[in-house]
Coordinates of C-alpha atoms in Angstrom, one line a residue:
Chain A
M1125 CA -13.0 40.5 71.7
S1126 CA -10.4 38.4 70.6
T1127 CA -11.8 35.6 72.4
L1128 CA -15.0 36.5 70.8
R1129 CA -13.8 36.5 67.1
K1130 CA -11.3 33.9 67.8
P1131 CA -12.0 31.2 69.7
A1132 CA -8.8 29.2 71.5
G1133 CA -9.6 26.0 69.0
T1134 CA -8.8 27.9 66.1
T1135 CA -5.7 29.0 67.2
I1136 CA -4.1 26.1 68.5
A1137 CA -5.4 24.6 65.4
A1138 CA -3.7 26.9 63.4
H1139 CA -0.3 26.8 65.2
A1140 CA -0.5 22.8 65.0
I1141 CA -0.6 23.2 61.1
L1142 CA 2.1 25.7 61.1
I1143 CA 4.6 23.9 63.5
T1144 CA 3.5 20.6 61.3
Y1145 CA 4.8 22.3 58.0
T1146 CA 7.8 24.4 59.9
L1147 CA 8.9 20.6 60.6
I1148 CA 8.5 19.4 57.4
A1149 CA 10.5 22.6 56.0
L1150 CA 13.2 22.1 58.6
F1151 CA 13.3 18.3 58.6
P1152 CA 16.0 17.5 55.9
V1153 CA 18.1 20.2 56.9
F1154 CA 18.3 19.3 60.0
V1155 CA 19.0 15.7 59.5
I1156 CA 21.9 16.4 57.0
L1157 CA 23.3 18.7 59.6
I1158 CA 23.2 16.2 62.9
N1159 CA 24.3 13.4 60.6
S1160 CA 27.5 15.2 59.2
F1161 CA 28.7 15.4 62.5
K1162 CA 28.8 11.2 63.1
T1163 CA 30.6 8.3 62.6
R1164 CA 29.6 6.2 59.8
R1165 CA 28.3 3.6 62.0
A1166 CA 25.9 6.3 64.1
I1167 CA 24.9 7.7 60.4
F1168 CA 23.3 4.4 59.9
R1169 CA 22.5 2.9 63.3
E1170 CA 20.4 5.8 64.4
P1171 CA 20.2 8.3 61.7
L1172 CA 17.7 10.4 63.8
A1173 CA 19.8 10.5 66.8
L1174 CA 21.8 14.0 67.7
P1175 CA 25.6 13.4 67.6
N1176 CA 26.7 12.3 71.2
A1177 CA 30.6 11.7 72.7
D1178 CA 30.3 8.1 71.1
S1179 CA 29.2 8.8 67.7
F1180 CA 30.8 12.5 67.4
S1181 CA 33.3 12.4 64.4
L1182 CA 34.6 15.1 62.1
I1183 CA 36.1 12.5 59.7
G1184 CA 33.3 13.9 56.8
Y1185 CA 34.6 17.1 57.3
Q1186 CA 38.2 16.6 57.0
T1187 CA 37.5 14.3 53.7
V1188 CA 36.0 17.5 52.4
F1189 CA 39.1 19.7 53.2
N1190 CA 41.4 17.6 51.6
Q1191 CA 39.7 16.7 48.6
G1192 CA 37.5 19.5 47.5
D1193 CA 39.0 23.2 47.3
F1194 CA 36.2 24.7 48.8
F1195 CA 37.7 27.5 49.9
L1196 CA 38.3 28.5 46.3
Y1197 CA 34.6 27.6 45.4
F1198 CA 33.2 29.6 47.9
Q1199 CA 35.7 32.6 46.6
N1200 CA 34.5 31.9 43.0
S1201 CA 30.8 32.2 44.0
M1202 CA 31.3 35.4 46.3
I1203 CA 33.2 37.1 43.2
V1204 CA 30.6 36.1 40.8
T1205 CA 27.6 37.2 43.3
V1206 CA 29.0 40.2 44.5
V1207 CA 30.5 41.7 40.7
S1208 CA 27.1 40.7 39.2
L1209 CA 24.7 42.3 41.9
T1210 CA 27.1 45.5 41.6
L1211 CA 26.8 45.6 38.1
I1212 CA 22.8 44.5 38.1
L1213 CA 22.1 47.7 40.6
L1214 CA 24.9 49.8 38.7
F1215 CA 23.6 49.5 35.3
G1216 CA 19.5 48.9 36.4
A1217 CA 19.7 51.9 38.6
M1218 CA 20.8 54.1 35.3
A1219 CA 18.7 52.7 33.0
A1220 CA 15.8 52.9 35.2
F1221 CA 16.7 56.4 36.0
A1222 CA 17.1 57.5 32.1
L1223 CA 13.3 55.7 31.8
A1224 CA 12.0 57.6 34.8
E1225 CA 13.4 60.8 34.6
Y1226 CA 13.9 62.0 30.9
G1227 CA 10.7 61.8 28.2
F1228 CA 12.6 61.2 25.3
R1229 CA 11.4 59.4 22.1
G1230 CA 11.1 55.8 22.3
N1231 CA 11.1 55.6 25.8
T1232 CA 8.0 53.3 26.1
L1233 CA 9.4 51.1 23.2
M1234 CA 12.9 51.1 25.5
G1235 CA 10.8 50.3 28.8
L1236 CA 8.9 47.3 27.0
Y1237 CA 12.4 46.0 25.4
L1238 CA 14.3 45.9 28.5
A1239 CA 10.9 44.3 29.9
L1240 CA 11.0 41.7 28.1
G1241 CA 13.4 39.3 30.0
I1242 CA 11.3 39.4 32.9
M1243 CA 9.4 36.5 31.4
I1244 CA 11.9 35.3 29.0
P1245 CA 14.3 32.7 30.8
I1246 CA 17.8 33.7 29.6
R1247 CA 18.4 29.6 29.4
I1248 CA 16.6 29.4 26.0
G1249 CA 19.8 31.2 24.7
T1250 CA 21.9 29.0 26.0
V1251 CA 23.5 27.7 22.9
A1252 CA 24.3 30.8 21.6
I1253 CA 25.9 32.1 24.9
L1254 CA 28.0 29.1 24.9
E1255 CA 29.5 29.9 21.0
M1256 CA 29.9 33.6 22.1
M1257 CA 31.6 32.5 24.9
V1258 CA 33.8 30.4 23.0
S1259 CA 34.5 33.1 20.0
T1260 CA 35.8 35.2 22.5
G1261 CA 37.3 33.0 24.9
L1262 CA 35.7 33.9 27.8
V1263 CA 34.8 30.3 28.7
N1264 CA 36.1 29.2 31.7
T1265 CA 36.1 32.6 33.2
L1266 CA 34.4 34.1 36.0
T1267 CA 33.8 37.5 33.6
A1268 CA 31.5 34.7 31.7
L1269 CA 29.3 34.0 34.5
I1270 CA 29.1 37.6 35.5
L1271 CA 28.1 38.8 32.2
V1272 CA 25.4 36.3 32.0
Y1273 CA 23.8 37.0 35.7
T1274 CA 24.0 40.8 35.2
A1275 CA 22.1 40.3 32.1
Q1276 CA 19.8 38.0 33.6
G1277 CA 19.3 40.5 36.6
L1278 CA 19.0 43.9 34.7
P1279 CA 15.1 43.6 33.4
L1280 CA 13.4 43.1 36.5
A1281 CA 15.9 45.4 38.1
V1282 CA 15.0 48.3 35.6
F1283 CA 11.6 47.7 36.3
I1284 CA 11.4 47.8 40.1
L1285 CA 14.1 50.9 40.3
S1286 CA 11.9 53.0 37.7
E1287 CA 8.9 52.3 39.2
F1288 CA 10.9 53.7 42.3
M1289 CA 12.3 56.6 40.9
R1290 CA 9.3 58.1 39.3
G1291 CA 8.1 58.6 43.3
V1292 CA 11.0 60.6 43.7
S1293 CA 10.1 64.6 43.9
D1294 CA 11.0 66.7 40.9
D1295 CA 11.5 69.5 43.1
L1296 CA 14.3 68.1 44.4
K1297 CA 16.0 67.4 41.2
N1298 CA 15.2 70.9 40.1
A1299 CA 16.6 72.4 42.9
G1300 CA 19.9 70.3 42.5
R1301 CA 19.6 71.4 38.7
I1302 CA 19.2 75.4 39.6
D1303 CA 22.2 74.8 42.1
G1304 CA 24.4 73.7 38.9
L1305 CA 24.3 70.4 39.3
S1306 CA 25.2 67.8 36.3
E1307 CA 22.7 65.5 35.4
Y1308 CA 25.1 62.8 36.7
Q1309 CA 25.6 64.3 39.8
I1310 CA 21.8 64.4 40.3
F1311 CA 21.6 61.0 39.9
F1312 CA 24.2 59.7 41.7
R1313 CA 23.9 62.3 45.0
L1314 CA 20.1 62.5 44.6
V1315 CA 18.5 60.1 43.6
L1316 CA 20.6 57.2 44.3
P1317 CA 20.9 57.7 48.2
L1318 CA 16.8 58.1 48.2
V1319 CA 16.0 54.5 46.4
R1320 CA 18.3 52.8 48.5
P1321 CA 15.6 50.4 49.8
A1322 CA 14.4 49.8 46.5
M1323 CA 18.2 48.4 45.8
A1324 CA 18.2 46.8 48.7
T1325 CA 15.1 44.5 47.1
V1326 CA 16.5 44.2 44.0
A1327 CA 19.7 42.8 45.5
V1328 CA 18.3 40.1 47.5
F1329 CA 16.1 39.1 44.8
N1330 CA 18.9 38.1 42.6
M1331 CA 21.4 37.1 45.2
I1332 CA 20.0 33.6 45.6
P1333 CA 19.1 32.7 42.2
I1334 CA 22.9 33.7 41.3
W1335 CA 24.4 32.1 44.0
N1336 CA 22.6 28.5 43.6
D1337 CA 22.6 28.4 39.6
L1338 CA 23.8 25.0 38.6
W1339 CA 23.4 25.5 34.5
F1340 CA 25.5 28.2 33.7
P1341 CA 28.5 27.3 35.8
L1342 CA 28.0 23.9 34.4
I1343 CA 27.9 25.0 31.1
L1344 CA 30.1 27.6 30.7
A1345 CA 33.0 27.8 33.5
P1346 CA 33.3 23.9 34.6
A1347 CA 37.0 23.9 35.2
E1348 CA 38.4 23.4 38.5
E1349 CA 39.6 26.9 39.2
V1350 CA 36.4 28.8 38.3
K1351 CA 34.1 26.3 39.9
T1352 CA 31.2 27.8 41.8
L1353 CA 30.1 26.6 45.1
T1354 CA 27.0 24.8 43.8
L1355 CA 28.8 23.6 40.9
G1356 CA 31.7 22.5 43.2
S1357 CA 29.3 20.4 45.5
Q1358 CA 27.5 18.9 42.9
V1359 CA 30.6 17.5 41.2
F1360 CA 32.2 16.5 44.8
I1361 CA 29.2 14.7 46.0
G1362 CA 28.6 13.2 42.7
Q1363 CA 32.1 11.8 43.4
F1364 CA 31.4 10.5 46.9
V1365 CA 28.5 9.0 46.5
T1366 CA 29.2 6.1 48.6
D1367 CA 31.4 8.2 51.6
W1368 CA 28.4 9.3 53.2
N1369 CA 30.6 11.1 55.8
A1370 CA 31.8 13.2 53.2
V1371 CA 28.6 13.7 51.2
L1372 CA 26.8 14.8 54.3
S1373 CA 30.0 17.0 55.4
A1374 CA 29.7 18.5 52.0
L1375 CA 26.0 19.4 52.3
S1376 CA 26.2 20.6 55.3
M1377 CA 29.2 23.0 54.1
A1378 CA 26.7 24.1 51.3
I1379 CA 24.4 25.0 53.0
L1380 CA 26.0 27.2 55.7
P1381 CA 26.9 30.4 53.5
V1382 CA 23.2 30.6 52.1
M1383 CA 21.8 30.4 55.9
I1384 CA 24.0 33.0 56.9
L1385 CA 23.3 35.2 54.1
Y1386 CA 19.8 34.4 54.7
V1387 CA 19.8 35.1 58.4
I1388 CA 21.5 38.6 57.9
F1389 CA 19.1 39.6 55.0
S1390 CA 16.0 37.7 55.7
R1391 CA 14.0 40.6 56.8
Q1392 CA 15.1 42.5 53.7
L1393 CA 14.3 39.8 51.5
I1394 CA 10.6 39.1 53.4
R1395 CA 10.0 43.2 53.4
G1396 CA 11.0 43.3 49.5
I1397 CA 8.5 40.4 48.8
T1398 CA 5.6 41.5 50.8
S1399 CA 6.1 45.2 50.0
G1400 CA 4.6 44.7 46.7
A1401 CA 8.0 45.0 44.9
V1402 CA 6.5 42.0 42.3
K1403 CA 3.0 43.4 40.7
Chain B
M1307 CA 12.3 69.5 33.2
A1308 CA 14.5 72.3 32.7
H1309 CA 13.7 74.0 29.4
T1310 CA 17.2 75.0 28.7
T1311 CA 18.1 71.6 28.7
K1312 CA 15.3 70.9 26.1
Q1313 CA 17.2 72.5 23.4
K1314 CA 20.6 70.8 23.9
P1315 CA 21.3 67.2 22.4
R1316 CA 21.2 65.1 26.1
Y1317 CA 23.7 62.8 25.6
H1318 CA 23.7 61.9 29.4
I1319 CA 20.3 59.7 28.3
A1320 CA 22.5 57.6 26.4
V1321 CA 25.5 57.6 28.9
F1322 CA 22.7 56.1 31.5
L1323 CA 20.8 53.5 29.0
A1324 CA 24.2 52.4 27.4
P1325 CA 25.5 50.0 30.0
A1326 CA 22.2 48.1 30.8
V1327 CA 21.4 48.1 26.8
I1328 CA 24.7 46.8 25.6
V1329 CA 25.1 44.1 28.2
Y1330 CA 21.2 43.2 28.2
T1331 CA 21.2 43.0 24.1
A1332 CA 24.3 41.3 23.9
V1333 CA 24.2 38.5 26.4
M1334 CA 20.3 37.8 26.3
I1335 CA 18.6 39.3 23.4
Y1336 CA 20.8 38.7 20.5
P1337 CA 21.9 35.2 21.9
L1338 CA 18.1 34.3 22.1
F1339 CA 17.4 35.6 18.2
N1340 CA 20.8 33.5 17.5
T1341 CA 19.5 30.2 19.1
L1342 CA 16.3 30.6 17.2
R1343 CA 18.6 31.2 13.9
L1344 CA 21.0 28.3 14.8
A1345 CA 18.0 26.1 14.7
L1346 CA 17.9 26.3 11.1
F1347 CA 21.4 25.1 10.3
T1348 CA 23.3 21.8 10.6
E1349 CA 26.6 20.9 10.5
I1350 CA 28.1 18.5 7.6
D1351 CA 31.9 18.0 7.7
Q1352 CA 32.4 20.6 10.1
Q1353 CA 30.7 23.1 7.8
R1354 CA 27.4 24.9 9.0
V1355 CA 24.9 24.5 6.5
W1356 CA 21.3 26.2 6.0
V1357 CA 18.8 23.4 6.4
G1358 CA 15.6 25.2 7.1
L1359 CA 13.0 23.7 9.1
Q1360 CA 14.8 20.0 8.6
N1361 CA 15.6 19.9 12.2
F1362 CA 12.5 20.4 13.4
R1363 CA 10.9 18.0 11.4
T1364 CA 13.6 15.4 12.6
L1365 CA 12.7 16.6 16.2
F1366 CA 9.1 16.3 15.7
G1367 CA 8.8 13.3 13.0
D1368 CA 12.0 10.9 13.8
A1369 CA 10.7 8.8 16.1
I1370 CA 13.8 8.6 18.0
W1371 CA 13.5 12.3 18.5
S1372 CA 9.9 12.8 18.7
D1373 CA 9.3 10.2 21.5
Q1374 CA 12.2 12.1 23.7
F1375 CA 10.3 15.5 23.0
W1376 CA 7.0 14.0 23.5
N1377 CA 7.7 12.4 26.7
A1378 CA 9.8 15.0 28.2
L1379 CA 7.0 17.6 27.2
G1380 CA 4.8 15.1 28.9
N1381 CA 7.0 15.0 31.9
N1382 CA 7.1 18.4 32.3
A1383 CA 3.5 19.0 31.9
W1384 CA 2.9 16.5 34.9
F1385 CA 5.6 18.5 36.8
F1386 CA 4.0 21.9 36.5
L1387 CA 0.3 20.3 37.1
I1388 CA 1.9 18.8 40.5
H1389 CA 3.3 22.1 41.2
M1390 CA -0.1 24.2 40.5
L1391 CA -2.3 21.5 42.7
V1392 CA -0.1 21.1 45.5
Q1393 CA 2.3 23.7 46.0
N1394 CA 0.1 26.8 45.4
P1395 CA -3.0 25.1 47.4
I1396 CA -0.5 24.8 50.4
G1397 CA 1.1 28.0 49.8
V1398 CA -2.6 29.8 50.2
A1399 CA -3.4 28.0 53.4
L1400 CA -0.3 28.7 54.6
A1401 CA -0.7 32.4 53.9
A1402 CA -4.2 32.4 55.0
I1403 CA -3.1 31.3 58.7
L1404 CA -0.5 33.0 58.8
S1405 CA -2.7 36.5 57.8
S1406 CA -4.8 35.9 60.9
P1407 CA -4.6 38.8 63.2
R1408 CA -2.9 38.6 66.5
L1409 CA -1.4 35.3 65.8
R1410 CA 2.1 35.0 67.6
F1411 CA 5.3 33.7 66.2
S1412 CA 4.2 34.5 62.3
A1413 CA 7.5 36.1 62.3
F1414 CA 9.3 33.0 63.0
Y1415 CA 6.9 30.4 60.9
R1416 CA 7.4 32.6 57.6
T1417 CA 11.0 32.8 58.4
A1418 CA 11.4 29.3 58.7
I1419 CA 9.0 27.7 56.0
F1420 CA 11.1 30.2 53.5
I1421 CA 14.3 28.2 54.5
P1422 CA 13.9 25.5 51.8
T1423 CA 13.2 28.0 49.4
I1424 CA 16.9 29.4 49.9
L1425 CA 19.0 26.3 49.4
S1426 CA 20.4 25.3 45.9
F1427 CA 18.4 22.7 43.6
V1428 CA 21.7 20.3 44.4
I1429 CA 21.7 20.6 48.2
V1430 CA 18.1 19.8 48.2
G1431 CA 18.2 16.8 45.3
F1432 CA 21.1 15.6 46.8
A1433 CA 19.3 15.5 50.8
W1434 CA 16.2 14.2 49.7
K1435 CA 18.1 11.5 47.8
L1436 CA 19.8 10.2 51.0
I1437 CA 16.3 10.6 53.0
L1438 CA 14.6 8.7 50.8
S1439 CA 17.2 6.3 49.6
P1440 CA 16.6 2.5 50.9
I1441 CA 20.3 2.2 52.2
W1442 CA 19.9 4.9 54.8
G1443 CA 16.2 4.0 55.4
I1444 CA 15.1 7.2 57.3
A1445 CA 12.0 7.1 55.4
P1446 CA 11.0 3.9 55.6
D1447 CA 12.0 3.7 59.6
M1448 CA 9.6 6.7 59.6
L1449 CA 6.4 5.1 57.8
D1450 CA 7.2 2.2 60.4
A1451 CA 7.0 4.4 63.4
I1452 CA 3.4 5.3 62.2
G1453 CA 2.5 1.6 61.1
L1454 CA 2.8 2.9 57.3
K1455 CA 5.8 0.8 56.5
F1456 CA 4.3 -1.3 53.4
L1457 CA 3.6 1.8 52.1
Y1458 CA 7.6 2.8 51.2
A1459 CA 9.0 1.7 48.2
P1460 CA 12.5 3.1 46.5
W1461 CA 10.6 6.1 45.0
L1462 CA 13.1 7.8 43.4
G1463 CA 14.1 4.6 41.6
K1464 CA 10.8 3.4 40.4
E1465 CA 9.9 4.6 37.1
E1466 CA 6.2 4.9 38.0
Y1467 CA 7.0 7.2 41.2
A1468 CA 10.1 9.0 40.2
L1469 CA 8.9 12.3 38.3
T1470 CA 6.2 12.5 40.9
T1471 CA 8.5 12.5 44.1
L1472 CA 10.8 14.8 42.6
S1473 CA 7.9 17.4 41.6
L1474 CA 6.8 17.0 45.2
V1475 CA 10.3 17.5 46.0
S1476 CA 10.3 20.9 44.5
V1477 CA 7.3 22.3 45.5
W1478 CA 8.4 21.3 48.9
Q1479 CA 11.5 23.8 48.2
Y1480 CA 9.6 26.3 46.4
V1481 CA 6.2 26.6 48.6
G1482 CA 7.6 29.7 50.5
I1483 CA 7.3 32.0 47.3
P1484 CA 3.4 31.8 46.7
M1485 CA 3.3 31.7 50.9
M1486 CA 4.8 35.1 50.9
L1487 CA 3.3 36.9 47.5
I1488 CA -0.3 35.4 48.9
Y1489 CA 0.6 36.7 52.1
A1490 CA 1.5 40.2 51.3
A1491 CA -1.9 40.2 49.4
L1492 CA -3.7 39.2 52.0
L1493 CA -2.4 42.0 54.4
S1494 CA -3.4 44.4 51.5
I1495 CA -7.0 43.5 51.6
P1496 CA -8.5 46.7 53.8
D1497 CA -10.2 45.7 57.3
E1498 CA -12.9 47.6 56.3
I1499 CA -14.1 45.2 53.6
L1500 CA -13.9 42.3 56.2
E1501 CA -16.0 44.3 58.7
A1502 CA -18.5 45.0 56.4
G1503 CA -18.7 41.1 55.4
E1504 CA -18.7 40.4 59.3
C1505 CA -21.7 42.7 59.8
D1506 CA -23.6 40.5 57.4
G1507 CA -22.9 37.8 59.1
I1508 CA -19.6 36.4 56.7
T1509 CA -16.7 35.3 59.3
G1510 CA -14.3 32.6 59.6
M1511 CA -14.0 30.3 56.6
S1512 CA -16.8 31.8 54.3
A1513 CA -15.0 34.8 54.8
F1514 CA -12.1 33.4 53.1
F1515 CA -13.8 32.1 50.2
K1516 CA -16.2 34.6 49.5
I1517 CA -14.1 37.9 50.4
K1518 CA -10.5 37.1 50.4
L1519 CA -10.0 34.7 47.6
P1520 CA -11.6 36.1 45.1
L1521 CA -9.8 39.6 46.0
I1522 CA -6.2 37.3 45.9
L1523 CA -6.8 35.7 42.5
P1524 CA -5.1 38.2 40.4
S1525 CA -1.9 37.3 43.0
I1526 CA -2.7 33.6 42.3
G1527 CA -2.4 34.3 38.3
I1528 CA 0.9 35.9 38.8
I1529 CA 1.8 32.9 40.8
S1530 CA 0.5 30.7 38.0
I1531 CA 2.6 32.5 35.4
L1532 CA 5.5 32.5 37.1
T1533 CA 6.0 28.8 38.2
F1534 CA 5.0 27.8 34.3
V1535 CA 8.1 29.7 33.5
A1536 CA 10.3 28.1 36.2
N1537 CA 8.7 24.6 35.3
F1538 CA 9.3 24.8 32.2
N1539 CA 13.0 25.8 32.2
A1540 CA 13.7 23.6 35.3
F1541 CA 16.9 21.5 34.9
D1542 CA 18.9 21.7 38.2
L1543 CA 16.7 19.8 40.5
I1544 CA 16.5 16.8 38.1
Y1545 CA 20.3 17.1 37.3
A1546 CA 21.2 16.9 40.7
A1547 CA 19.2 13.8 41.9
Q1548 CA 19.0 11.7 38.7
G1549 CA 21.6 12.8 36.9
A1550 CA 21.6 13.8 32.7
L1551 CA 20.2 11.0 31.8
A1552 CA 17.0 11.5 34.0
G1553 CA 16.6 8.3 35.3
P1554 CA 15.1 5.9 35.4
D1555 CA 14.7 4.8 32.0
F1556 CA 14.1 9.1 31.0
S1557 CA 11.0 8.8 33.3
T1558 CA 12.1 12.0 34.9
D1559 CA 13.4 13.8 31.6
I1560 CA 11.9 17.1 31.1
L1561 CA 12.9 19.8 28.5
G1562 CA 15.7 21.1 30.4
T1563 CA 17.5 17.8 30.7
F1564 CA 16.7 17.1 27.4
M1565 CA 18.2 20.3 25.8
Y1566 CA 21.3 19.8 27.6
R1567 CA 22.0 16.3 27.1
T1568 CA 21.3 17.2 23.1
F1569 CA 23.3 20.1 22.7
F1570 CA 26.0 19.9 25.5
G1571 CA 26.6 16.0 24.7
F1572 CA 26.5 13.3 28.1
Q1573 CA 28.3 9.9 27.9
L1574 CA 28.1 8.5 24.4
Q1575 CA 26.2 10.7 23.0
L1576 CA 27.9 13.9 21.2
G1577 CA 26.8 17.0 21.4
D1578 CA 24.5 18.9 18.9
P1579 CA 24.2 22.5 19.1
H1580 CA 21.5 22.6 16.4
M1581 CA 19.7 20.2 17.5
G1582 CA 19.8 21.9 21.0
S1583 CA 18.8 25.0 19.3
A1584 CA 15.8 23.2 18.2
I1585 CA 14.9 22.4 21.2
A1586 CA 15.7 25.8 22.9
S1587 CA 13.4 27.2 20.1
A1588 CA 10.1 24.3 21.0
M1589 CA 10.9 25.2 24.6
F1590 CA 10.5 29.0 23.9
G1591 CA 7.3 28.6 21.9
V1592 CA 5.9 26.5 25.0
I1593 CA 7.1 29.5 27.3
L1594 CA 6.0 31.8 24.8
I1595 CA 2.5 30.5 24.2
G1596 CA 1.9 30.3 28.3
V1597 CA 2.6 33.9 28.6
C1598 CA 0.4 34.7 25.9
I1599 CA -2.6 32.6 27.3
Y1600 CA -1.7 34.0 30.8
L1601 CA -1.3 38.2 29.5
F1602 CA -4.4 38.1 27.1
G1603 CA -6.7 35.1 28.6
I1604 CA -6.3 35.0 32.0
Q1605 CA -5.1 38.3 33.3
R1606 CA -7.8 40.5 31.2
R1607 CA -10.4 38.7 33.2
L1608 CA -8.6 38.9 36.5
R1609 CA -10.2 42.3 38.0
S1610 CA -7.7 43.5 40.1
Y1611 CA -8.8 45.9 42.8
Q1612 CA -7.0 49.1 43.9
F1613 CA -7.6 50.3 47.7

């Protein structure tokens, strides 16, 4: 049956196209990674060769470790991403619960208000955000970044989570009420555990843009001790443009954490996108 | 809803809503409107002075500003056009191939093709800069290997190619998103519809164009508006690859880099938050027009099918 419907030629052509595109997608990453382990001379002489005993060198990584404080940058990125995600999920779920569960006056209006931010990028307000952070003394703190990313992530989080929360059975919540649970207990004990898959989707959607953002770290927190990894590598690479070993190593080190996160979460991410969470 | 709670004031609703509404209003909505307001002021002797629409008159009327603005807007439009013409067709094609039933390794292809999308613009910008660089010579050598070396030019350094090259780099990075969304839309088409088409002799390519494509048009619409908003708000890639001056000679300048230079200042240019706000307001207008065209002009005409 399958051979009747799909001749072998079509399948081979499909694989050929996909393999070609996969190579195009991975080639730059591959070139950067292999060359970061080579000596300067080998980088230029045979850029596409794998490092061998002769050309292997860690000189670039040594420069990076001596010159840039990549562990600090990494730590900053980690704090910003984790705290922002936690706040997006907590605040977003609370607001989504209020919108999905209670029929109060202005419910629809509140829902629309919170959804505005899905289409309007927060960057438009940068001038006023910077001014506000300067006047509150939050410039060059991680708090400034966390606040911005939380505000940026909330609209989509509320939207997705409230869709899911409408699907939680009323009987369950009412049974909880009869057992004397307060509304807060119903939210934290009954509803939150049930929407965990949707929370995971929201988390992976927000994680990558926050981790990779360059705009807000550049404007709100450019100081050395609060640099994120993305900004840190940008500045570092800018300074070492002619030191190819250092640049390639810095790039590889910036790729590594995202790749690890991706390998851990790729299933969740792809399931989240393909499950129709974004409609 | 329990009847007893109806009488009591329901403070918990406010408690549930408060944190999200406060953070969202204070850090997103208020600054947005404040930026629009700041565009109507200017600074004279360190005093903030109301000037009405003067900043916009400067932006559109003064040749120094308006040339830069239209240049950035035009470049931005070209940037968007390339995404629409290259990124979305490739994404749809890849998704169509991936969604064919019983294709082996499709999970692997999906994961691998999505990898560039998770990388930051900084990584992508520098990686391509190195690969296309005439100093390193990977690009010319590879073209040489297939006998096309004459095609090579230092693309990022030439005014006429730089913007197109960067657009294609951005396409390379973001192809994963349309691919995934279209893939999801294609999977949701019920088999009965395709089988009904098969009975009428519609298979293969014509099944794709006559049955599947009309059904996934709403998803293509959503991808287009997402691309539009992302493109007219882009900054990182140009900044990482070409710097804030968006060289060579501003040929890769887009609204994001123009706004950054204006309000934050760069090298010899002093930062001017009020002109920056005016540019941000113009960006806001462009995005609003795009979103309205989509919501009222396009989305209503695309019929969504519920299966």
